[in-house]
Every structure is written in structure tokens, then in C-alpha cells.
Amino acid sequence: MDRRLRVGLLTGGGDAPGLNAVIRAVTKSLILGHDAEVIGFEDGFLGLIAQRIRPLSYGDVSGILTRGGTILGTNNKANPFRYYKRGGADVSSQVIAYARQLGLDGVIAIGGDGTMSIANRLDEMGLPMVGVPKTIDNDLVATDRTFGFDTAVSIVTEAIDRLHTTAQSHQRVMIVETMGRYAGWIALHAGVAGGADLILIPEFEYSLDEVARVVRDRESFGRSFTIIVIAEGARMAGGEMAVRKTLDDSPDPLRLGGIGYVLQAELEARIKSEVRTTILGHVQRGGTPTAYDRNLATSFGAMAADLVAAREFGRMVAVQDGRFTSVPLAEVADRVRKVPMDAPLVRAALAVGTSFGVPELAASLDGARGEGAVV
Ligand code: F6P
């Protein structure tokens, strides 16, 4: 090759702990391993649309491994196929022309399902793309893990531990609401790690009678406090998801939140104990990544750099059955990975007496062994 490899990089969608670790890994491995030039786009796809770039040197990405957020900024509305600042116009051809004008060999997009869907469409139109799976929700298909999830689970687990002691002291029912959108991974993992009595997730519509029964049983056994972890996307059987607001200019317009308060109101009418609700919100996305997420982000970043250098485009780096691999972006686009009913962690939780608010769940899994992927 007679000229240096030139690679674009952006972080799209909501932020997650570990974004800077990926930016660092991509940039350092492209510079050290391939003598490449790295061009960062500011604020996700908005940087490609509004032509806002920032060259990234080795020095620019030194010292950011542990930092939360993203040094490039992000945006969860800027979709080149439906650009909100121009009345939903399709500006994808301009974006591709701009990337060509910059002389980019490829673009690495770090993001969740929305970002991967956009990356896939741009790749199909001729802009060579590589994806890196990010989201605290862990809901991308074709990868067992996304970076950011482990950190969110640690934050929620710590919150549950803290709520445990105050719940015990006041003999209260404590409801902890987590993020996760339409998947219950955060609530499931943190709920089990924090020893929650009830874990309510979108995948299993809960029965209010069952939730109240568990609390009353605990009251009658002298355990006068109960910890309930509820995912923001959970809903009562026959009920609605709690939508906090609708953002019409966002590719995923629904913002969930508040189901904890709905549950509190329903429960207070049925049980003796006092009930309190804590909505953890964006604290789950902020701050420094765990060691696990730093290492996952670093491995993903280095792999993405190698894919670009090998000109293997249209792919997303992934972890499957404990091994690093890559998958076609088309496989990931427009899909969400939910908690399967027979997930080993669901079975383990049931085995230690945790309820998912569904009376017949344990019986329906009877006889099944808790084997399968760790996640
Ligand atoms: O996808 C990550 C996530 O934090 C979800 O868990 C949550 O539903 C959503 O983003 C919140 O979005 P926003 O930051 O726009 O409020």
C-alpha cells in the first residue's frame, strides 16, 4: 500500500462505561500495529453529518482508559437516514461522500442496536464499516456480552446491598428500578448478585398477586423486609409498560421509567409493610468501568482495528461461548436479545427461592438442568 491507512471512529447512542477504553484501544493499536491515521467524529453520526472531526493521536488517547463517558461525545438522535435537524431527511449519500472526501478506508462505529443498524445500512451503501458492541443493557444479538453491562451490574448490586441494610432496619419493602429497556439482563444479574427476593423483568409479565404473596409470606416468617428489583421495561400481566416520555426525533422514541412507583402503589394496597422505591437511572451509565469492562473494551477495540486493517468490513466484533469472534452487521441490525426463560441464571435464582412474580415459572422449568452459557 502506498499511503497510510486512514480510519474513522465514532461513538453512537447512549454512553456506557468503557467507551474511552475502546477509543484508546482502537487508536493505539491502529497507530502502533498499522501506522494508521485515526479520525474521530464528534457526537456520533452527527459528526459525519455535520462534518465535525477530530484527529486522534497516540497522546490524545493516553490516560483515558479509566474515564467514564466518551471523549468524542455521543448523540442518540443523529440518524443519517432520518436526520432530525432536517425534518427527517435522508442524508446518507452526503455522509458517504464526506467519508470518501476524507479518504477513509473504513469507519469503526461503537454503539448499541441503533448504531449497528445504521452502520449496516451505510456499509451496504458502500461505506466500509466495523461495529463494536456497547450498551449497559447487554441486549445486542450475536454477542454474549456488550461492554458497559458489567459496570452497570456492579453499580446496581452495590445499590441493592445498601438498600438491604436500610430495608432491614426499617422493616420495609424496597423496590429498586433498573434500566435495560426491553430486556431484563441488568435486573436479573444484579438482582441475583444482590440476593433480591423478587426480580421482575420484561420477559416475564408479573402477577401482582404473586408479588404480594411473596411479601406476605416473608412477613409471616418474621422476615419483615423484602427487596424487589424491577427492570424499567417490566409490566404486570395485562398491564402497560411505564413510558416516562416520548422523543419523536429519536430513532427509539420511548423513554421508559417509573414502573417501580406503579408497583409501589399497587402493593401498598395489599400488604402491611411500608414500601419505598429507588429509581437508579443514569447513575448506572456513569463513571469508571470495572476491570472486566476495561478488558472487554480493550479486546474489542484491538480486534476492530485488526478487522479494518485486514479490510474485513460489514462485521461487528463479538464474544460467543467465551471466545472472541466477529459476526455480520446484518445479523445484529434491528434486533434485540432478551433473557430466555431457561437462562441458567434464571434457574439458579429460582433454585435459591427467588421469585420472578410468575407462580408457574419454576414448575414449567422442572426437570431442566442449569446448563448453558454463563450469561
Ligand atoms: O440503552 C441504554 C439506556 O440507558 C437504557 O437502559 C435506557 O432505557 C435508555 O438508555 C435511556 O435513554 P436516555 O439516556 O435517552 O434517557
XYZ file of C-alpha atoms and ligand atoms in Angstrom:
391
model
C 0.000 0.000 0.000
C 1.451 3.351 -0.965
C -0.423 5.522 1.533
C -1.243 5.273 5.202
C -4.409 3.550 6.373
C -6.940 6.173 7.458
C -9.742 5.122 9.781
C -12.786 6.996 11.124
C -14.120 6.363 14.630
C -17.370 7.338 16.345
C -19.367 6.561 19.473
C -23.154 6.440 18.920
C -26.282 6.125 21.085
C -26.313 6.443 24.861
C -22.955 6.474 26.595
C -21.647 3.469 28.558
C -18.618 2.861 30.777
C -15.751 1.583 28.606
C -16.277 3.811 25.545
C -12.996 5.607 26.179
C -11.225 2.290 26.695
C -12.361 1.242 23.185
C -11.345 4.599 21.679
C -7.920 4.151 23.266
C -7.547 0.540 22.120
C -8.642 1.255 18.535
C -6.391 4.296 18.223
C -3.300 2.814 19.872
C -3.486 -0.490 18.014
C -4.078 1.204 14.658
C -1.138 3.567 15.225
C 1.248 1.021 16.758
C 0.307 -2.005 14.642
C -0.590 -0.416 11.321
C 0.916 3.069 11.298
C -2.615 4.334 10.607
C -4.210 7.756 10.932
C -7.307 7.867 13.136
C -10.022 10.478 12.684
C -12.648 10.813 15.414
C -16.159 12.053 14.601
C -17.726 14.214 17.291
C -21.123 13.288 18.782
C -21.707 10.015 16.970
C -23.189 10.125 13.469
C -23.746 13.848 13.942
C -20.009 14.325 13.351
C -20.314 12.559 9.981
C -23.422 14.545 9.067
C -22.290 17.978 10.283
C -18.657 17.347 9.298
C -17.141 17.687 12.745
C -13.928 15.711 13.071
C -11.029 15.443 15.480
C -7.792 13.664 14.521
C -6.774 11.265 17.295
C -3.094 10.905 18.127
C -1.464 8.426 20.491
C -1.184 11.215 23.069
C -4.882 12.138 22.723
C -5.937 8.718 23.959
C -3.355 8.308 26.730
C -4.808 8.406 30.227
C -8.449 7.780 29.227
C -8.704 4.048 29.959
C -10.472 4.535 33.274
C -12.547 7.576 32.369
C -16.352 7.261 32.041
C -18.318 8.757 29.132
C -16.734 9.343 25.725
C -14.112 11.917 24.782
C -15.703 12.096 21.319
C -19.190 12.866 22.608
C -22.275 10.963 21.507
C -25.792 11.527 20.265
C -28.763 9.169 20.219
C -30.858 11.103 17.703
C -28.493 11.641 14.760
C -29.546 9.062 12.182
C -28.229 9.831 8.647
C -31.242 8.016 7.187
C -33.710 10.224 9.092
C -31.914 13.365 10.171
C -33.953 15.146 12.834
C -32.479 18.597 12.133
C -33.706 18.468 8.517
C -37.234 17.238 9.062
C -36.259 13.573 8.894
C -34.414 13.864 5.543
C -32.163 11.043 4.312
C -28.622 12.491 4.277
C -26.812 9.157 3.959
C -25.405 9.903 0.471
C -23.838 13.149 1.731
C -22.355 11.275 4.685
C -20.778 8.694 2.390
C -19.460 11.385 0.060
C -17.890 13.157 3.052
C -16.213 9.954 4.288
C -14.774 9.442 0.773
C -13.601 13.051 0.650
C -11.732 12.410 3.923
C -10.033 9.433 2.252
C -11.252 6.984 4.889
C -10.568 3.299 4.347
C -13.271 2.453 6.850
C -15.224 3.676 9.877
C -15.465 1.968 13.262
C -18.807 2.610 14.981
C -19.040 1.872 18.692
C -22.658 1.571 19.798
C -25.806 -0.390 20.506
C -28.520 -1.795 18.253
C -29.431 1.601 16.748
C -25.801 2.321 15.856
C -25.292 -1.178 14.424
C -28.426 -0.838 12.279
C -27.173 2.477 10.835
C -23.666 1.051 10.372
C -25.101 -1.922 8.498
C -27.098 0.284 6.111
C -24.103 2.557 5.449
C -21.912 -0.491 4.838
C -24.468 -1.865 2.360
C -24.361 1.501 0.555
C -20.593 1.260 0.180
C -19.091 2.922 3.266
C -16.903 0.181 4.819
C -17.943 -0.196 8.482
C -16.905 -2.241 11.521
C -19.016 -2.339 14.702
C -18.111 -2.621 18.384
C -20.992 -3.686 20.683
C -21.713 -1.258 23.514
C -24.634 -0.965 25.894
C -25.279 -1.322 29.582
C -28.449 -3.231 28.560
C -26.495 -6.242 27.138
C -29.307 -6.671 24.612
C -27.392 -6.943 21.320
C -27.863 -10.202 19.452
C -24.908 -12.359 18.321
C -22.716 -11.398 21.279
C -22.976 -12.807 24.784
C -21.630 -9.575 26.231
C -21.527 -5.874 25.458
C -19.116 -3.645 27.346
C -20.724 -1.372 29.933
C -23.006 -4.123 31.222
C -20.648 -5.435 33.885
C -20.176 -1.936 35.287
C -23.922 -1.276 35.373
C -24.489 -4.587 37.153
C -21.824 -3.686 39.744
C -23.410 -0.288 40.366
C -26.887 -1.783 40.782
C -25.565 -4.574 43.005
C -23.926 -2.053 45.282
C -27.173 -0.072 45.430
C -29.111 -3.233 46.378
C -26.564 -4.017 49.106
C -27.019 -0.539 50.534
C -30.811 -0.714 50.307
C -30.713 -4.102 52.057
C -29.392 -2.649 55.294
C -31.870 0.214 55.399
C -34.731 -2.137 54.404
C -33.775 -4.421 57.291
C -33.519 -1.593 59.808
C -36.962 -0.163 58.950
C -38.619 -3.454 58.048
C -39.668 -2.086 54.682
C -40.237 -3.327 51.188
C -37.623 -1.714 48.950
C -38.255 -1.528 45.211
C -35.168 -0.875 43.070
C -35.807 0.094 39.442
C -33.042 -0.560 36.926
C -32.514 0.448 33.310
C -32.334 -2.100 30.464
C -35.059 -1.027 28.033
C -36.972 -4.070 26.775
C -34.546 -6.638 28.236
C -34.081 -7.689 31.850
C -30.365 -8.511 31.870
C -29.295 -5.790 34.333
C -32.126 -6.543 36.774
C -31.509 -10.292 36.536
C -27.747 -10.178 37.070
C -27.762 -7.500 39.775
C -30.862 -8.976 41.408
C -29.236 -12.376 41.796
C -25.916 -10.852 42.902
C -27.721 -8.698 45.469
C -29.899 -11.540 46.793
C -33.193 -9.904 45.782
C -36.357 -11.682 46.881
C -38.227 -10.758 43.722
C -36.813 -9.933 40.265
C -39.325 -8.545 37.777
C -38.200 -8.332 34.158
C -39.884 -7.529 30.831
C -39.536 -11.112 29.602
C -41.925 -12.455 32.297
C -45.095 -10.441 32.904
C -45.546 -10.467 36.673
C -48.634 -11.268 38.681
C -49.394 -8.738 41.387
C -50.970 -11.480 43.499
C -47.720 -13.446 43.362
C -45.589 -10.415 44.268
C -47.891 -9.659 47.214
C -47.864 -13.336 48.249
C -44.056 -13.390 48.411
C -44.003 -10.241 50.578
C -46.750 -11.589 52.871
C -45.019 -14.972 53.203
C -41.843 -13.202 54.251
C -43.825 -11.126 56.749
C -45.334 -14.302 58.207
C -41.898 -15.959 58.509
C -40.699 -12.960 60.541
C -38.647 -11.546 57.667
C -40.293 -8.191 57.632
C -38.325 -6.677 54.789
C -38.283 -7.537 51.094
C -36.038 -6.453 48.225
C -37.718 -6.208 44.824
C -35.611 -5.457 41.739
C -37.711 -4.353 38.791
C -36.476 -3.577 35.275
C -37.809 -0.374 33.723
C -39.412 -2.365 30.886
C -41.256 -4.801 33.174
C -45.027 -4.897 33.232
C -47.783 -6.513 35.159
C -49.756 -9.256 33.369
C -52.365 -7.398 31.374
C -50.750 -4.046 32.244
C -48.739 -1.460 30.327
C -45.055 -0.588 30.247
C -44.301 2.663 32.114
C -43.305 5.234 29.477
C -41.619 8.291 31.018
C -41.617 10.324 27.823
C -41.664 10.078 24.052
C -38.952 11.751 21.981
C -40.322 11.961 18.450
C -36.957 12.875 16.928
C -35.183 9.814 18.365
C -34.831 6.535 16.399
C -36.081 4.744 19.545
C -38.613 7.324 20.784
C -39.814 5.678 24.016
C -38.047 6.532 27.268
C -39.098 4.104 29.976
C -39.188 4.694 33.723
C -41.497 4.757 36.718
C -42.787 1.171 36.832
C -41.340 0.998 40.372
C -43.829 3.637 41.532
C -46.685 1.851 39.759
C -45.789 -1.351 41.604
C -45.436 0.529 44.897
C -48.961 1.959 44.626
C -50.447 -1.448 43.807
C -48.538 -3.199 46.593
C -49.337 -0.672 49.304
C -52.998 -1.534 48.900
C -52.280 -5.222 49.539
C -49.611 -5.529 52.229
C -48.896 -4.254 55.729
C -45.261 -3.165 55.303
C -44.198 0.278 54.184
C -42.874 0.438 50.630
C -40.168 2.714 49.207
C -38.937 2.986 45.615
C -35.497 3.949 44.294
C -35.055 4.599 40.581
C -31.355 4.310 39.820
C -31.472 5.974 36.380
C -28.365 7.287 34.664
C -26.073 6.592 37.609
C -25.932 3.092 36.025
C -24.192 4.522 32.959
C -21.764 6.927 34.561
C -18.278 6.729 35.963
C -15.313 4.451 35.641
C -15.668 0.981 34.053
C -14.971 -2.203 36.013
C -11.773 -4.159 35.302
C -13.879 -6.665 33.295
C -15.329 -3.919 31.081
C -11.924 -2.276 30.595
C -10.513 -5.586 29.382
C -13.518 -6.399 27.199
C -13.411 -2.891 25.694
C -9.674 -3.144 25.072
C -10.021 -6.558 23.417
C -12.959 -5.395 21.271
C -11.065 -2.241 20.241
C -7.917 -4.128 19.251
C -9.985 -6.657 17.279
C -11.918 -3.926 15.468
C -8.614 -2.323 14.441
C -7.403 -5.657 13.074
C -10.628 -6.143 11.086
C -10.215 -2.739 9.447
C -6.537 -3.385 8.683
C -7.498 -6.733 7.127
C -10.293 -4.946 5.227
C -12.918 -7.223 6.685
C -15.857 -4.837 6.705
C -19.552 -5.180 7.418
C -18.795 -7.004 10.653
C -19.194 -6.494 14.413
C -16.723 -7.860 16.955
C -18.392 -10.208 19.447
C -17.993 -12.755 22.238
C -19.671 -16.111 21.778
C -19.326 -19.017 24.214
C -16.298 -17.385 25.819
C -14.426 -16.816 22.534
C -13.826 -13.617 20.607
C -15.164 -13.605 17.077
C -16.901 -11.328 14.585
C -20.367 -11.513 13.031
C -22.048 -9.812 10.047
C -23.578 -6.442 10.977
C -26.693 -7.559 9.111
C -27.169 -10.274 11.720
C -27.271 -7.702 14.522
C -29.259 -4.881 12.919
C -32.802 -4.169 14.149
C -32.877 -6.988 16.679
C -32.913 -7.195 20.488
C -31.625 -10.059 22.644
C -33.896 -10.883 25.551
C -33.454 -13.089 28.614
C -34.571 -16.627 27.693
C -36.923 -18.299 30.127
C -34.494 -21.173 30.675
C -31.377 -18.999 31.189
C -29.099 -20.725 33.733
C -29.181 -17.646 35.975
C -32.995 -17.709 35.969
C -32.897 -21.368 37.012
C -30.281 -20.673 39.690
C -32.351 -17.795 41.067
C -35.460 -19.994 41.225
C -33.402 -22.728 42.904
C -32.478 -20.401 45.776
C -36.067 -19.267 46.246
C -36.081 -16.017 44.263
C -39.413 -15.230 42.629
C -39.924 -13.685 39.197
C -43.502 -12.837 40.098
C -44.789 -15.689 37.936
C -46.275 -18.533 40.003
C -45.931 -21.266 37.396
C -42.385 -20.385 36.241
C -40.493 -22.836 38.487
C -42.889 -25.659 37.578
C -42.508 -25.003 33.855
C -38.735 -25.429 34.156
C -38.926 -28.574 36.308
C -36.542 -31.256 35.213
C -34.355 -28.873 33.225
C -30.738 -28.742 34.350
C -28.985 -25.394 34.813
C -26.547 -25.954 31.949
C -25.767 -23.496 29.188
C -23.865 -20.282 28.564
C -22.827 -18.446 31.742
C -24.708 -15.318 30.667
O -29.768 1.864 26.227
C -29.185 2.400 27.368
C -30.206 3.118 28.220
O -29.575 3.597 29.384
C -31.432 2.293 28.576
O -31.197 1.370 29.603
C -32.421 3.371 28.914
O -33.742 2.926 28.728
C -32.081 4.457 27.928
O -30.747 4.234 27.522
C -32.215 5.853 28.483
O -32.014 6.760 27.450
P -31.748 8.315 27.690
O -30.321 8.468 28.135
O -32.003 8.936 26.364
O -32.680 8.776 28.766
